[in-house]
Tab-separated table of C-alpha atoms and ligand atoms in Angstrom:
chain	number	residue	atom	x	y	z
A	1241	MET	CA	-39.266	-24.208	10.560
A	1242	ALA	CA	-37.780	-22.142	7.759
A	1243	ALA	CA	-39.857	-21.711	4.600
A	1244	PRO	CA	-38.725	-23.970	1.702
A	1245	ASN	CA	-37.664	-20.990	-0.408
A	1246	ALA	CA	-35.457	-19.726	2.470
A	1247	ILE	CA	-33.681	-23.088	2.558
A	1248	ALA	CA	-33.336	-23.024	-1.242
A	1249	ASN	CA	-31.824	-19.532	-0.983
A	1250	ALA	CA	-29.399	-20.710	1.658
A	1251	MET	CA	-28.412	-23.757	-0.396
A	1252	SER	CA	-27.731	-21.591	-3.443
A	1253	ARG	CA	-25.048	-19.820	-1.358
A	1254	LEU	CA	-23.095	-23.031	-0.783
A	1255	ASP	CA	-20.436	-24.184	-3.207
A	1256	LEU	CA	-19.803	-27.813	-4.119
A	1257	GLU	CA	-17.604	-28.360	-1.077
A	1258	GLY	CA	-20.232	-26.866	1.209
A	1259	HIS	CA	-18.353	-23.595	1.754
A	1260	ASP	CA	-20.469	-20.652	2.689
A	1261	LEU	CA	-20.393	-18.184	-0.169
A	1262	PRO	CA	-20.094	-14.471	0.560
A	1263	PRO	CA	-23.250	-12.785	1.770
A	1264	SER	CA	-22.837	-9.997	-0.735
A	1265	PRO	CA	-21.124	-10.335	-4.101
A	1266	ALA	CA	-20.290	-6.638	-3.958
A	1267	PRO	CA	-21.738	-4.922	-7.007
A	1268	SER	CA	-20.459	-1.397	-7.547
A	1269	THR	CA	-22.354	1.414	-5.962
A	1270	PRO	CA	-23.878	3.845	-6.696
A	1271	SER	CA	-25.061	2.918	-10.122
A	1272	ASN	CA	-25.714	6.246	-11.777
A	1273	GLY	CA	-25.647	5.237	-15.381
A	1274	ARG	CA	-22.447	7.155	-15.819
A	1275	ARG	CA	-19.142	7.270	-14.049
A	1276	TYR	CA	-18.175	10.467	-12.242
A	1277	ALA	CA	-14.620	11.658	-11.712
A	1278	LEU	CA	-12.869	9.730	-8.955
A	1279	ALA	CA	-12.909	12.701	-6.559
A	1280	THR	CA	-16.718	12.679	-6.807
A	1281	GLU	CA	-17.083	8.917	-6.586
A	1282	LEU	CA	-14.970	8.890	-3.419
A	1283	VAL	CA	-17.468	11.108	-1.631
A	1284	HIS	CA	-20.760	9.640	-2.838
A	1285	THR	CA	-22.177	6.252	-1.884
A	1286	ASN	CA	-25.721	4.952	-1.899
A	1287	VAL	CA	-26.232	4.116	1.745
A	1288	GLY	CA	-29.658	2.595	1.166
A	1289	ASP	CA	-30.387	2.521	4.885
A	1290	GLN	CA	-33.889	1.614	6.043
A	1291	HIS	CA	-34.100	4.897	8.030
A	1292	HIS	CA	-32.447	6.956	5.274
A	1293	ALA	CA	-29.311	7.522	7.353
A	1294	ALA	CA	-27.026	9.884	5.464
A	1295	ASN	CA	-23.963	7.881	6.475
A	1296	MET	CA	-23.642	4.136	6.722
A	1297	PRO	CA	-24.463	3.134	10.323
A	1298	ILE	CA	-22.065	0.996	12.337
A	1299	TYR	CA	-23.641	-2.448	12.721
A	1300	GLN	CA	-21.819	-3.123	15.966
A	1301	THR	CA	-23.056	-6.662	16.385
A	1302	ALA	CA	-21.517	-10.119	16.223
A	1303	THR	CA	-24.702	-11.968	15.317
A	1304	PHE	CA	-27.929	-11.449	13.393
A	1305	HIS	CA	-31.258	-13.098	14.285
A	1306	GLY	CA	-33.034	-15.322	11.793
A	1307	GLY	CA	-32.699	-18.577	9.954
A	1308	PRO	CA	-31.118	-19.846	6.787
A	1309	GLY	CA	-31.305	-17.686	3.693
A	1310	GLN	CA	-30.748	-14.318	5.297
A	1311	GLN	CA	-27.898	-12.165	4.089
A	1312	TYR	CA	-26.058	-11.895	7.408
A	1313	ASP	CA	-25.755	-14.367	10.256
A	1314	TYR	CA	-22.383	-13.624	11.909
A	1315	THR	CA	-19.994	-10.679	11.548
A	1316	ARG	CA	-16.944	-12.856	10.816
A	1317	SER	CA	-18.817	-13.994	7.681
A	1318	GLY	CA	-20.327	-10.642	6.778
A	1319	ASN	CA	-21.503	-7.359	8.246
A	1320	PRO	CA	-23.527	-4.596	6.496
A	1321	THR	CA	-21.024	-1.844	7.393
A	1322	ARG	CA	-18.164	-3.910	5.994
A	1323	THR	CA	-20.168	-4.824	2.880
A	1324	HIS	CA	-20.930	-1.174	2.249
A	1325	LEU	CA	-17.247	-0.311	2.512
A	1326	GLU	CA	-16.362	-3.194	0.170
A	1327	ASN	CA	-18.901	-2.026	-2.400
A	1328	HIS	CA	-17.567	1.501	-2.208
A	1329	LEU	CA	-13.982	0.311	-2.573
A	1330	ALA	CA	-14.807	-1.982	-5.513
A	1331	LYS	CA	-16.108	1.097	-7.299
A	1332	ILE	CA	-13.060	3.272	-6.670
A	1333	MET	CA	-10.541	0.472	-7.288
A	1334	ASN	CA	-12.155	-0.390	-10.656
A	1335	ALA	CA	-12.681	-3.901	-9.274
A	1336	ASN	CA	-15.561	-6.344	-9.597
A	1337	ARG	CA	-15.116	-7.189	-5.977
A	1338	ALA	CA	-13.311	-5.739	-2.961
A	1339	LEU	CA	-12.650	-7.336	0.419
A	1340	VAL	CA	-11.438	-5.626	3.578
A	1341	VAL	CA	-9.392	-7.174	6.365
A	1342	SER	CA	-7.710	-6.147	9.576
A	1343	SER	CA	-4.381	-4.887	8.143
A	1344	GLY	CA	-2.300	-4.617	5.003
A	1345	MET	CA	-0.282	-7.638	6.101
A	1346	GLY	CA	-3.576	-9.450	6.716
A	1347	ALA	CA	-4.436	-8.769	3.054
A	1348	CYS	CA	-1.049	-10.111	1.933
A	1349	ASP	CA	-1.622	-13.199	4.089
A	1350	VAL	CA	-5.085	-13.838	2.583
A	1351	ILE	CA	-3.700	-13.497	-0.957
A	1352	THR	CA	-0.675	-15.743	-0.429
A	1353	ARG	CA	-2.729	-18.443	1.336
A	1354	ILE	CA	-3.863	-19.671	-2.075
A	1355	LEU	CA	-0.289	-20.909	-2.627
A	1356	LYS	CA	0.566	-24.585	-2.172
A	1357	PRO	CA	3.904	-26.230	-1.307
A	1358	GLY	CA	6.079	-26.331	-4.428
A	1359	ASP	CA	4.503	-23.199	-5.937
A	1360	GLU	CA	6.875	-20.506	-7.149
A	1361	VAL	CA	6.567	-16.818	-6.352
A	1362	VAL	CA	8.483	-14.166	-8.259
A	1363	THR	CA	8.866	-10.929	-6.379
A	1364	GLY	CA	11.045	-7.845	-6.019
A	1365	ASP	CA	14.319	-7.182	-4.237
A	1366	ASP	CA	12.991	-3.964	-2.706
A	1367	LEU	CA	9.888	-4.768	-0.719
A	1368	TYR	CA	8.258	-3.500	2.438
A	1369	GLY	CA	10.003	-5.282	5.353
A	1370	GLY	CA	6.798	-6.985	6.564
A	1371	THR	CA	6.080	-8.458	3.132
A	1372	ASN	CA	9.645	-9.720	2.912
A	1373	ARG	CA	9.246	-11.251	6.393
A	1374	LEU	CA	6.017	-13.093	5.469
A	1375	LEU	CA	7.496	-14.427	2.214
A	1376	THR	CA	10.612	-15.595	4.057
A	1377	TYR	CA	8.418	-17.424	6.579
A	1378	MET	CA	6.501	-19.116	3.766
A	1379	LYS	CA	9.751	-20.118	2.072
A	1380	GLU	CA	11.195	-21.554	5.261
A	1381	ASN	CA	8.031	-23.204	6.594
A	1382	GLY	CA	5.510	-23.579	3.789
A	1383	GLY	CA	7.539	-25.122	0.969
A	1384	ILE	CA	6.981	-22.082	-1.272
A	1385	ILE	CA	9.838	-21.172	-3.618
A	1386	VAL	CA	10.369	-17.413	-3.486
A	1387	LYS	CA	12.540	-15.730	-6.123
A	1388	HIS	CA	13.567	-12.158	-5.307
A	1389	VAL	CA	14.699	-10.428	-8.494
A	1390	ASP	CA	15.207	-6.887	-9.721
A	1391	THR	CA	11.652	-6.285	-10.926
A	1392	THR	CA	12.683	-3.025	-12.611
A	1393	LYS	CA	14.206	-5.201	-15.365
A	1394	LEU	CA	11.607	-6.982	-17.481
A	1395	ASP	CA	14.161	-9.429	-18.909
A	1396	THR	CA	15.289	-10.418	-15.404
A	1397	VAL	CA	11.667	-11.024	-14.403
A	1398	LYS	CA	11.039	-13.037	-17.582
A	1399	ALA	CA	14.059	-15.214	-16.817
A	1400	ALA	CA	12.634	-15.979	-13.365
A	1401	LEU	CA	9.152	-16.867	-14.684
A	1402	SER	CA	8.193	-20.411	-15.653
A	1403	ASP	CA	5.110	-22.584	-15.905
A	1404	LYS	CA	5.603	-23.230	-12.170
A	1405	THR	CA	5.064	-19.551	-11.340
A	1406	ALA	CA	1.922	-19.394	-9.248
A	1407	MET	CA	2.200	-15.773	-8.145
A	1408	VAL	CA	4.021	-12.568	-8.989
A	1409	LEU	CA	4.030	-10.075	-6.137
A	1410	LEU	CA	4.930	-6.500	-6.995
A	1411	GLU	CA	5.200	-3.129	-5.296
A	1412	THR	CA	5.403	0.104	-7.263
A	1413	PRO	CA	6.792	2.557	-6.322
A	1414	THR	CA	8.760	0.327	-3.997
A	1415	ASN	CA	9.183	1.069	-0.309
A	1416	PRO	CA	11.688	2.634	0.400
A	1417	LEU	CA	13.842	2.868	-2.756
A	1418	ILE	CA	10.993	4.291	-4.867
A	1419	LYS	CA	11.767	1.984	-7.803
A	1420	ILE	CA	9.100	1.797	-10.495
A	1421	ILE	CA	7.864	-1.552	-11.770
A	1422	ASP	CA	6.208	-2.067	-15.163
A	1423	ILE	CA	2.845	-3.548	-14.104
A	1424	ALA	CA	1.493	-4.132	-17.631
A	1425	GLY	CA	4.725	-5.592	-19.014
A	1426	ILE	CA	5.211	-7.993	-16.103
A	1427	SER	CA	1.521	-9.009	-16.033
A	1428	THR	CA	1.655	-9.951	-19.723
A	1429	ALA	CA	4.937	-11.840	-19.321
A	1430	ALA	CA	3.660	-13.699	-16.239
A	1431	HIS	CA	0.436	-14.798	-17.914
A	1432	GLU	CA	2.358	-15.902	-21.020
A	1433	ALA	CA	4.729	-18.007	-18.933
A	1434	SER	CA	2.028	-19.394	-16.667
A	1435	PRO	CA	-1.593	-18.657	-17.651
A	1436	ASN	CA	-2.907	-19.290	-14.131
A	1437	ALA	CA	-0.286	-17.171	-12.377
A	1438	VAL	CA	-1.814	-14.558	-10.101
A	1439	VAL	CA	-0.193	-11.142	-10.456
A	1440	ALA	CA	-0.745	-9.218	-7.227
A	1441	VAL	CA	0.264	-5.565	-6.868
A	1442	ASP	CA	0.733	-3.809	-3.544
A	1443	ASN	CA	-0.711	-0.380	-4.350
A	1444	THR	CA	-0.136	1.152	-0.891
A	1445	MET	CA	2.209	3.926	-2.074
A	1446	MET	CA	-0.253	5.183	-4.690
A	1447	SER	CA	-3.796	4.338	-3.484
A	1448	PRO	CA	-6.578	3.878	-6.044
A	1449	TYR	CA	-6.650	7.636	-6.482
A	1450	LEU	CA	-3.342	7.530	-8.367
A	1451	GLN	CA	-3.000	4.022	-9.797
A	1452	ASN	CA	-5.294	1.122	-10.716
A	1453	PRO	CA	-3.252	-2.072	-11.194
A	1454	LEU	CA	-6.264	-4.112	-12.352
A	1455	ASP	CA	-6.605	-1.796	-15.374
A	1456	LEU	CA	-2.970	-2.556	-16.227
A	1457	GLY	CA	-3.446	-6.326	-16.321
A	1458	ALA	CA	-2.839	-7.364	-12.698
A	1459	ASP	CA	-5.167	-9.960	-11.185
A	1460	VAL	CA	-5.141	-8.555	-7.667
A	1461	THR	CA	-4.590	-5.109	-6.250
A	1462	TYR	CA	-4.135	-4.786	-2.519
A	1463	GLU	CA	-2.988	-2.184	-0.088
A	1464	SER	CA	-2.585	-1.163	3.473
A	1465	GLY	CA	-5.711	0.866	4.260
A	1466	THR	CA	-3.774	2.036	7.294
A	1467	LYS	CA	-2.071	4.535	4.952
A	1468	TYR	CA	-3.681	6.895	2.388
A	1469	LEU	CA	-7.153	5.361	2.308
A	1470	SER	CA	-7.750	6.154	5.980
A	1471	GLY	CA	-5.299	9.067	6.130
A	1472	HIS	CA	-5.196	9.729	9.858
A	1473	HIS	CA	-3.261	6.838	11.405
A	1474	ASP	CA	-6.209	5.998	13.597
A	1475	LEU	CA	-6.955	2.520	12.252
A	1476	MET	CA	-5.358	-0.551	10.698
A	1477	ALA	CA	-6.902	-2.068	7.570
A	1478	GLY	CA	-6.069	-4.052	4.456
A	1479	VAL	CA	-7.942	-3.891	1.168
A	1480	ILE	CA	-8.038	-6.421	-1.696
A	1481	GLY	CA	-9.565	-5.842	-5.144
A	1482	VAL	CA	-10.141	-8.374	-7.946
A	1483	ASN	CA	-12.004	-8.659	-11.218
A	1484	ASN	CA	-12.037	-12.453	-11.241
A	1485	LEU	CA	-14.966	-13.393	-9.003
A	1486	ALA	CA	-13.722	-16.970	-8.509
A	1487	LEU	CA	-10.499	-15.532	-7.049
A	1488	GLY	CA	-12.608	-13.202	-4.909
A	1489	ASP	CA	-14.527	-16.216	-3.565
A	1490	LYS	CA	-11.247	-17.934	-2.651
A	1491	PHE	CA	-10.116	-14.860	-0.741
A	1492	PHE	CA	-13.498	-14.572	0.976
A	1493	PHE	CA	-13.196	-18.232	1.994
A	1494	MET	CA	-9.838	-17.461	3.665
A	1495	ILE	CA	-11.200	-14.367	5.386
A	1496	ASN	CA	-14.236	-16.208	6.750
A	1497	SER	CA	-12.120	-19.205	7.750
A	1498	THR	CA	-9.405	-17.253	9.540
A	1499	GLY	CA	-11.596	-14.444	10.876
A	1500	CYS	CA	-9.595	-11.445	9.682
A	1501	GLY	CA	-12.472	-9.409	8.197
A	1502	LEU	CA	-12.395	-5.744	9.198
A	1503	ALA	CA	-14.464	-4.948	12.310
A	1504	PRO	CA	-17.627	-2.782	11.912
A	1505	PHE	CA	-16.226	0.294	13.670
A	1506	ASP	CA	-12.986	0.255	11.680
A	1507	SER	CA	-14.999	-0.275	8.471
A	1508	TRP	CA	-17.006	2.835	9.282
A	1509	LEU	CA	-13.875	4.832	10.108
A	1510	LEU	CA	-12.219	3.752	6.857
A	1511	LEU	CA	-15.317	4.760	4.876
A	1512	ARG	CA	-15.071	8.186	6.476
A	1513	GLY	CA	-11.387	8.523	5.620
A	1514	ILE	CA	-11.853	7.507	1.977
A	1515	LYS	CA	-14.135	10.481	1.346
A	1516	THR	CA	-11.230	12.930	1.743
A	1517	LEU	CA	-8.643	10.853	-0.144
A	1518	ALA	CA	-8.572	13.161	-3.184
A	1519	VAL	CA	-8.064	16.422	-1.285
A	1520	ARG	CA	-5.494	14.892	1.049
A	1521	MET	CA	-3.533	13.257	-1.752
A	1522	GLU	CA	-3.511	16.394	-3.926
A	1523	LYS	CA	-2.176	18.516	-1.063
A	1524	GLN	CA	0.320	15.860	0.090
A	1525	GLN	CA	1.661	15.434	-3.452
A	1526	ALA	CA	2.060	19.172	-3.981
A	1527	ASN	CA	3.941	19.453	-0.683
A	1528	THR	CA	6.140	16.440	-1.541
A	1529	MET	CA	7.051	17.864	-4.930
A	1530	ALA	CA	8.110	21.154	-3.327
A	1531	ILE	CA	10.240	19.324	-0.751
A	1532	ALA	CA	11.785	17.043	-3.397
A	1533	GLN	CA	12.758	20.084	-5.465
A	1534	PHE	CA	14.089	21.856	-2.369
A	1535	LEU	CA	16.324	18.911	-1.407
A	1536	GLU	CA	17.516	18.314	-4.965
A	1537	ALA	CA	18.286	21.994	-5.472
A	1538	HIS	CA	20.472	21.847	-2.365
A	1539	GLY	CA	22.516	18.939	-3.659
A	1540	PHE	CA	20.861	15.857	-2.095
A	1541	LYS	CA	20.235	12.686	-4.062
A	1542	VAL	CA	16.441	12.412	-3.978
A	1543	ARG	CA	14.284	9.463	-5.002
A	1544	TYR	CA	10.832	10.704	-6.059
A	1545	PRO	CA	8.958	9.908	-9.297
A	1546	GLY	CA	7.714	13.492	-9.530
A	1547	LEU	CA	11.272	14.603	-10.323
A	1548	LYS	CA	12.428	14.372	-13.921
A	1549	SER	CA	15.751	13.119	-12.564
A	1550	HIS	CA	14.062	9.842	-11.511
A	1551	SER	CA	15.450	7.275	-13.952
A	1552	GLN	CA	12.000	5.705	-14.417
A	1553	TYR	CA	10.020	8.939	-14.618
A	1554	ALA	CA	8.409	8.050	-17.976
A	1555	LEU	CA	7.417	4.541	-16.882
A	1556	HIS	CA	5.852	5.854	-13.689
A	1557	TRP	CA	3.746	8.436	-15.490
A	1558	SER	CA	2.661	5.869	-18.086
A	1559	GLN	CA	0.871	3.894	-15.365
A	1560	ALA	CA	0.052	6.373	-12.584
A	1561	ARG	CA	-1.745	9.706	-12.297
A	1562	GLY	CA	0.524	11.238	-9.676
A	1563	ALA	CA	3.836	10.835	-7.882
A	1564	GLY	CA	2.488	10.207	-4.386
A	1565	ALA	CA	3.758	11.655	-1.146
A	1566	VAL	CA	6.742	9.520	-0.125
A	1567	LEU	CA	10.318	10.354	-1.039
A	1568	SER	CA	13.651	9.141	0.155
A	1569	PHE	CA	17.074	10.732	0.126
A	1570	GLU	CA	20.566	9.868	1.208
A	1571	THR	CA	23.207	11.787	3.118
A	1572	GLY	CA	26.229	9.476	2.873
A	1573	SER	CA	26.432	8.911	6.622
A	1574	ILE	CA	24.256	6.976	9.072
A	1575	ALA	CA	25.183	9.306	11.931
A	1576	LEU	CA	24.310	12.357	9.857
A	1577	SER	CA	20.971	10.858	8.856
A	1578	GLU	CA	20.233	10.086	12.507
A	1579	ARG	CA	20.957	13.674	13.484
A	1580	ILE	CA	18.632	14.988	10.762
A	1581	VAL	CA	15.820	12.644	11.802
A	1582	GLU	CA	16.231	13.690	15.426
A	1583	SER	CA	16.343	17.409	14.569
A	1584	THR	CA	13.002	17.924	12.827
A	1585	LYS	CA	10.086	19.205	14.875
A	1586	LEU	CA	7.127	19.000	12.493
A	1587	PHE	CA	8.233	15.787	10.768
A	1588	GLY	CA	7.538	13.243	13.512
A	1589	ILE	CA	9.814	10.216	13.847
A	1590	SER	CA	7.509	7.354	13.003
A	1591	VAL	CA	7.005	4.340	10.780
A	1592	SER	CA	4.136	4.307	8.299
A	1593	PHE	CA	2.989	6.907	5.754
A	1594	GLY	CA	-0.163	8.299	4.221
A	1595	CYS	CA	-1.155	10.307	7.261
A	1596	VAL	CA	-2.107	14.006	7.257
A	1597	ASN	CA	0.929	14.636	9.506
A	1598	SER	CA	4.423	14.638	8.046
A	1599	LEU	CA	6.737	11.838	9.160
A	1600	ILE	CA	10.444	11.110	8.949
A	1601	SER	CA	12.172	7.772	9.385
A	1602	MET	CA	15.271	5.708	8.723
A	1603	PRO	CA	13.869	2.563	7.049
A	1604	CYS	CA	16.875	0.348	7.898
A	1605	ARG	CA	16.351	1.067	11.598
A	1606	MET	CA	12.556	1.052	11.498
A	1607	SER	CA	10.159	-0.243	8.800
A	1608	HIS	CA	12.781	-2.479	7.173
A	1609	ALA	CA	14.702	-3.518	10.291
A	1610	SER	CA	13.231	-7.035	9.963
A	1611	ILE	CA	15.348	-7.559	6.830
A	1612	ASP	CA	18.686	-9.070	7.813
A	1613	PRO	CA	21.485	-6.421	7.581
A	1614	ALA	CA	23.526	-8.685	5.273
A	1615	LEU	CA	20.534	-9.034	2.959
A	1616	ARG	CA	19.949	-5.277	3.050
A	1617	LYS	CA	23.551	-4.838	1.915
A	1618	GLU	CA	23.166	-7.473	-0.802
A	1619	ARG	CA	20.050	-5.657	-2.051
A	1620	ALA	CA	21.875	-2.286	-2.012
A	1621	LEU	CA	19.521	-0.729	0.530
A	1622	PRO	CA	21.519	2.253	1.808
A	1623	GLU	CA	21.726	2.221	5.619
A	1624	ASP	CA	21.706	6.026	5.693
A	1625	ILE	CA	18.517	6.410	3.658
A	1626	ILE	CA	15.940	8.801	5.110
A	1627	ARG	CA	12.266	8.472	4.151
A	1628	LEU	CA	9.959	11.479	4.259
A	1629	CYS	CA	6.197	10.911	4.264
A	1630	VAL	CA	4.731	14.291	3.634
A	1631	GLY	CA	1.469	15.515	5.124
A	1632	ILE	CA	-0.922	18.395	4.526
A	1633	GLU	CA	0.754	21.063	6.663
A	1634	ASP	CA	1.726	24.475	5.294
A	1635	ILE	CA	4.613	23.950	2.853
A	1636	ASN	CA	6.640	26.903	4.127
A	1637	ASP	CA	6.537	25.486	7.650
A	1638	LEU	CA	7.655	22.077	6.368
A	1639	VAL	CA	10.552	23.453	4.306
A	1640	ASP	CA	11.575	25.656	7.222
A	1641	ASP	CA	11.506	22.670	9.607
A	1642	LEU	CA	13.640	20.603	7.252
A	1643	SER	CA	16.082	23.462	6.581
A	1644	GLN	CA	16.628	24.003	10.293
A	1645	ALA	CA	17.129	20.273	10.842
A	1646	LEU	CA	19.686	20.052	8.008
A	1647	VAL	CA	21.622	22.973	9.454
A	1648	ARG	CA	21.417	21.724	13.067
A	1649	ALA	CA	22.520	18.237	12.001
A	1650	GLY	CA	25.514	19.620	10.072
A	1651	ALA	CA	24.249	18.107	6.819
A	1652	VAL	CA	24.851	21.256	4.810
A	1653	THR	CA	27.613	23.739	4.230
A	1654	LEU	CA	26.583	27.355	4.526
A	1655	THR	CA	27.505	29.584	1.586
A	1656	LYS	CA	26.842	33.243	0.902
A	1657	ASP	CA	23.913	32.140	-1.326
A	1658	GLY	CA	22.357	29.710	1.129
A	1659	PHE	CA	23.478	26.148	1.767
A	1660	VAL	CA	24.497	22.987	-0.098
A	1661	ALA	CA	24.621	19.333	0.939
A	1662	ARG	CA	27.891	18.589	2.673
A	1663	GLU	CA	30.163	16.150	0.834
A	1664	VAL	CA	30.634	13.018	2.909
A	1665	GLU	CA	33.826	11.078	2.348
A	1666	GLY	CA	33.489	7.492	1.212
A	1667	GLU	CA	30.465	7.967	-0.984
A	1668	THR	CA	30.542	5.627	-3.987
A	1669	GLY	CA	27.470	6.229	-6.109
A	1670	THR	CA	24.113	4.704	-5.232
A	1671	THR	CA	25.488	1.863	-3.126
A	1672	LYS	CA	27.325	4.070	-0.712
A	1673	GLN	CA	30.185	3.006	1.420
A	1674	VAL	CA	28.629	4.674	4.426
A	1675	VAL	CA	31.153	6.314	6.687
A	1676	ASP	CA	30.255	6.944	10.280
A	1677	GLU	CA	31.723	10.097	11.658
A	1678	PRO	CA	33.126	10.331	15.170
Y	1133	PLP	C1	4.040	-1.100	0.975
Y	1133	PLP	C2	3.375	-1.687	2.191
Y	1133	PLP	N1	2.585	-2.768	2.064
Y	1133	PLP	C3	1.976	-3.319	3.109
Y	1133	PLP	C4	2.136	-2.818	4.387
Y	1133	PLP	C5	1.442	-3.502	5.517
Y	1133	PLP	O1	0.353	-2.739	5.987
Y	1133	PLP	P1	-0.174	-2.800	7.480
Y	1133	PLP	O2	0.792	-2.084	8.341
Y	1133	PLP	O3	-1.517	-2.131	7.393
Y	1133	PLP	O4	-0.264	-4.237	7.857
Y	1133	PLP	C6	2.950	-1.707	4.579
Y	1133	PLP	C7	3.195	-1.110	5.912
Y	1133	PLP	O5	2.959	-1.587	6.942
Y	1133	PLP	C8	3.595	-1.129	3.449
Y	1133	PLP	O6	4.410	-0.096	3.578
Y	1134	LIG	N1	7.218	-2.891	13.722
Y	1134	LIG	C1	6.511	-2.952	12.462
Y	1134	LIG	C2	7.029	-1.913	11.541
Y	1134	LIG	C3	5.918	-1.361	10.690
Y	1134	LIG	S1	6.480	-0.448	9.283
Y	1134	LIG	C4	5.002	0.304	8.699
Y	1134	LIG	C5	5.028	0.797	7.299
Y	1134	LIG	N2	4.781	-0.219	6.346
Y	1134	LIG	C6	6.251	1.536	6.885
Y	1134	LIG	O1	6.818	1.237	5.831
Y	1134	LIG	O2	6.634	2.474	7.581
Y	1134	LIG	C7	6.748	-4.321	11.859
Y	1134	LIG	O3	7.595	-5.058	12.357
Y	1134	LIG	O4	6.038	-4.705	10.940
């Protein structure tokens, strides 16, 4: 029989409804008395292993022996490798608590499960296709009212907010139009309109290395760990960070109930990836800036917040520490864009971003294909848009690869001084009338 104090310990982990509370409330680690620069914090964690292992071991087990009161009983409810990752993430996300799940969409699902029928969600009109798909499902099947508005305009967002607003879901920069959203301004407005509204920010494009939404007034920061945090496209993960521990408990309840907590091996792999986040991101950003300048100098319309020509340059730099490594540009023709995408050799045709390898894609055909074409048109998502997700390769090789692709695809006109983007008939500003050539 278990000792009385073990039973008392176990009981103290149950809430009033008898829900199992998290095995580890995730304090930050390490606690050094002072905070190091993020690049240092990313690398160092107190493993605290009984055998002094230098890296956190993989607790590849479903169950743990013992009775009530012990920290771990079953990996769906908690696992030491996952807890260590969560502690490490809480530290680098400036969060009181972090939780990790099996994908970025899994994180979005956990967060939006706190909504009830009749609740209102205010969100953007340029969102990752999967997020749009989940919200549409909830609207059509869960009785949730979803308002898609232009979140770049604070007044438009304010007009959509009311005391019925239960959640505001933001992305910044947005995928793939690279629009910048005022996190602090919208968080304040949302809480004024509805004090209990949860402002959740998808931080996938930036990672905690470049942007910390909780510091700007958001209630939840989440991201696809599949991208920059892991950096190698060898795992799927989703990460959630909160300061409000009661909200963290609600999310943990969902994770334990639905069983989407990140598996021990993937937790270990993600921990490994996070250590190199700073060096990868610095190199990827520098490469992206050079490519953005190269494309702009040759006459392409480029969307990248590192360029002064970005209409929300000042807003972006008021809330982020870097421009990231995703840019998009337009050609004026779907067929031309297809030829460019098919002509690169180093930029691989693939969805996703954040990997050490450079990638090229056409969002309307790939990552955002789940958005109905009519809706894409309504939201002014150009069908010809090309997204570049820049990796850590040598910049001269990348520029050379892109130059050759632009020439091979016929996207540029050769001049005695080099080349310039070819004018495509039918172009009408940002919402292009895309003309397909024969
Ligand atoms: C901005 C953004 N959020 C969330 C997700 C979902 O992440 P995951 O693929 O890990 O489910 C993605 C991509 O998939 C994304 O681009
Ligand atoms: N077939 C997938 C597409 C994943 S897109 C991944 C990533 N977020 C991106 O923007 O490239 C799906 O249907 O979700």
